[in-house]
Amino acid sequence: MTQVLNEQHIYVAQLRELSVGIGKKLTIAGLELALFRQDNDEVLAVENRCPHKGGVLSDGIVSGEHVFCPMHDWKIDLRKGEAVAPDVGCVKTYDVSIIDDGVYLLMD
Amino acid sequence: MLKQKIILIGNGMAGVRTLEEIIKKDPNKFEITVFGEEPHPNYNRILLSSVLQGDASIDSIVLNSYEWYEENQIELFTGDTVVKVDTKSQTVISQNGISRHYDQLIFATGSNPFMLPLPGADKEGVIAFRNIKDCETMIDTAKNYKKAAVIGGGLLGLEAARGLLNLDMEVEVIHIADYLMERQLDDQAGRMLKEELEEQGMKFRLNAHTERLTGKKRVDGVLFKDGSKLDADLVVMAVGIKPNVALAKEAGLETNRAIVVNDYMQTSVQNVYAVGECAEHSGIVYGLVAPLYEQGKALAEHICANDTLIEPGYQGSIVYTQLKVSGVDVFSAGRFQDGEKTKSIRVHDEFEGIFKKVVVEDNKVIGAVLFGDTSDSPRLLTMMRNGQDISKMSKVAILPSENESDEKESVVVAMADSETICGCNGVSKGDIVKAINEQGLTTVDQVKACTNASRSCGGCKPLVAELLSVTTGEEASSQKEPICGCSDLSHEEVAAEIRDKGLNYVREVMNVLGWTTENGCSKCRPAVNYYLGLNNPIEYEDDSTSKFVNERLHANIQNDGTFSVVPRMYGGVTNSEQLRKIADVADKYQVPLLKVTGGQRIDLLGIAKEDLPKVWTDLGMRSGYAYGKSIRTVKTCVGENFCRFGTQDSIGLGIQIEKKYEGLSTPHKVKMAVSACPRNCAESGIKDIGIVGVEGAWEIYVGGNGGVDLRSAELFAKVHTDQEVLDTISSFLQFYREDARYLERTSHWVERVGLDHIKKALENEEKRAQLIERVELALTKQQDPWSDVLESKDKQESLYEKKEVEVTN
Ligand SMILES: Cc1cc2nc3c(=O)[nH]c(=O)nc-3n(C[C@H](O)[C@H](O)[C@H](O)COP(=O)(O)OP(=O)(O)OC[C@H]3O[C@@H](n4cnc5c(N)ncnc54)[C@H](O)[C@@H]3O)c2cc1C
Ligand code: SF4
Ligand code: FES
């Protein structure tokens, strides 16, 4: 399927396909991302690899704007993409917009 | 009158302890200034090992916070080294240019780690293990590197090595002698220690002579004299310490190996004292806290007495040590090597891994080594301190734990009031009992705050807890630990509030009980979810967002993000049809590895998450629960139908048990086994619940663990019929479900509350019946989670499906 809105906004899912509190794994153009729907229907998107040892973040326990990596329990701030102290490291974050219940990713 | 002015150089353990003693005696007599080279308030150096091993945080090892200095009006300069002392004008000058006049000056500058002068020792990645900074370097290094070498197989080296293992590094300990801890142990105990640590994953190179460290800017290996090589990205040197005396020497104090002091800690210069590792008394420099604290006390007494010499002053100390590595109990004290005039009492039990040696000279105990069981250590120390004549004593009186009769009294009961419980801080049994009674203390933390007992190395904590329970008559309630950082409430309190207030949702619990975070964390959410289900097994709707991935997806996550699937095989018994199905599935999904587990099941490893529902459909078997905090497997031996020794049908009973409790959620995983005779081929002795058949009866063991904290199970009951076995399991399990904290294995729970507590609770017929009823109720709700998922399109979509988006322009 071709999923292009304009050059940068790519349609990836319907909002209802995502549930609050459970990450969703997404592969797009060879990249693996994790989507997290928030209470207020905002969606946060990050690269799906923990900065520690590459744990799959979409499988972690979600706590609002944070996810706890399922491998060794690092806590990752999904908005900033940073590991919460004392751990250090960061994952790439992606901008997301919601248009008419469609989830669009902003890619460079 | 103008206050006298004390200056302390060195903000470490001995120096600040001296100040504490002075303030305790005479809070207003002195004006005090402290200079410390490290940028921290006074912390517990001993517990750096625990920080490294992941059992404590750096914040939690601070002994006296900045507020303490303020409250006691102590002027504190941290991160500022004293660079000059002028004993004529009585002034000190710091690196930052601060200058102060003193009436009394205390040197407590500790020691520097001794770095072997090897070529390459100055490379990046070569460090010591001495302070917070070293500890942080190791934690950071472990994030990017894999291989560590520790030079030195003494106390410090082994504690560092254990910490590095916990940080997921591979560790090899390089030691020059032919057995470990040769200064504290004899060869027998040293070898047992090595075996034990090897089992924990540590590697050793004994009799090894290091030639140089290799690498460009950063170290990459160790080269030995015999030409062999070891790769290492981090080298920790833990070969000894050197008293830090440069400043004292420059100031003209008499030094030998360290600053020479008399029985009042006075140096060769008037009004200047030294305590701690930088001081040498009667030719001895001590490197352990207990003696340093004794010195501090003597010095405080002397300073507060206005310089009059109060007899007897400091008289030297008996040193003893304990290794702080979990799962290994080692204790050594005094002179423990055999000599011409010595005789020794030895106990060596190779089955239990226990070694004890008590060295006696002139009818007095002068040294001891205990390995595997150190419960006699307080008693031996007291005998050594008092120089007790043991010629008329029996072995059991010297080593009370060798008392094999059933009525083993708690060690603390047998202790005299004057016997020391906490050696580091010199707190006797009498002091503690008095504080408990007079101030109504109920937790170990309170005892610690009031008496200082167990405030340093923590080795005596179990004794303090025991003394607390003996004195108050309450069951061992150790200190209150909050469930996690999101709440001040303990596990017990949260569970009780859920019960009392009839709470029904995870969010509700967090709101009603005043959580400090909005959404909780990975520690509290699973626990709360468990307590909610326990309280209302029928109606509670499990919150899958509060579950760890393994339980949420009913499969085990692997390090590459794939999952492993373990189908149910009751009692470890299978047949050709099941095996054929498993083989077909393995082919169809190209399962990279098939493996028989320790619990006698077949594990299909390397399945993609989105394939899980399909794999389950094709298998058509029930979930084996190899992933849950729940009843796992019941391992069985072959038993009476086939084995020449079997006296009972272990397979039959195992299957019956597994079918009955299948899927029941528990605070942590629960493993069981049934063996048909004491040869124990199913390893019932290290299971949470292990059953062993004997002629005409079953013995039931509980609280065993074959994991990190290896622990053998204890005999709980002996019964005659299968039904009695099931009833015993039901009541024990349900009591565990209700009484233990979430994520507490039966082994830890049994150790914490004591087997007697459990036995007593289950003796009551009525209570037993109620427990059995409650577990039956919970069991009615059990459903196979795999078929549950297969029936729900929703669950498959939200939990297992992955989105794929193709992009073209
Ligand atoms: C990892 C580890 C584990 C240990 N485990 C145990 C154990 O289990 N049991 C036990 O009994 N002991 C143990 N020890 C030993 C114990 O910690 C020491 O014996 C004790 O801390 C020594 O106290 P101290 O006050 O003499 O020296 P320190 O606590 O080292 O304090 C000296 C302080 O003086 C500062 N200083 C030095 N020179 C200057 C200067 N010129 N100006 C200002 N400040 C200066 C230093 O920075 C240092 O902070 C352990 C040690 C380590 C490192
Ligand atoms: S435990 Fe006893 S009965 Fe069971 S297989 Fe082993 S030897 Fe045979
Ligand atoms: S891989 Fe994420 S915490 Fe280790």
XYZ file of N, CA and C in Angstrom, chain A residues 15 20-21 36-44 64-65 79 98 101, chain B residues 507 518:
57
model
N -6.417 5.715 14.493
C -6.211 5.907 15.930
C -6.775 4.725 16.733
N -4.512 2.749 24.620
C -3.775 3.459 25.663
C -3.128 2.421 26.578
N -1.847 2.606 26.860
C -1.193 1.709 27.810
C -0.524 0.515 27.164
N 2.796 4.976 20.882
C 2.135 4.929 22.182
C 1.000 5.941 22.213
N -0.211 5.463 22.330
C -1.350 6.366 22.396
C -1.522 6.846 23.831
N -1.725 8.155 23.989
C -1.868 8.742 25.319
C -3.344 8.903 25.685
N -3.576 9.177 26.956
C -4.937 9.407 27.453
C -5.697 10.444 26.632
N -4.987 11.509 26.218
C -5.649 12.594 25.487
C -5.618 12.381 23.972
N -5.396 11.141 23.552
C -5.382 10.756 22.139
C -4.222 11.327 21.332
N -3.276 11.891 22.014
C -2.039 12.233 21.333
C -1.296 10.909 21.098
N -0.407 10.838 20.091
C 0.380 9.620 19.893
C 1.861 9.981 19.894
N 2.643 9.254 20.688
C 4.089 9.487 20.718
C 4.773 8.352 19.964
N 2.041 6.477 31.177
C 1.866 7.810 30.604
C 2.875 8.062 29.507
N 3.710 9.077 29.713
C 4.683 9.438 28.686
C 6.006 8.705 28.862
N 8.649 11.418 25.219
C 8.570 12.713 24.566
C 9.973 13.221 24.215
N -2.365 13.839 14.210
C -3.607 13.088 14.065
C -4.535 13.950 13.212
N -8.748 11.286 12.840
C -8.544 9.941 13.372
C -7.519 9.109 12.600
N -5.959 1.988 38.650
C -6.011 3.447 38.704
C -6.649 3.946 40.003
N 1.396 9.739 38.453
C 0.050 9.597 37.917
C -0.237 8.177 37.473
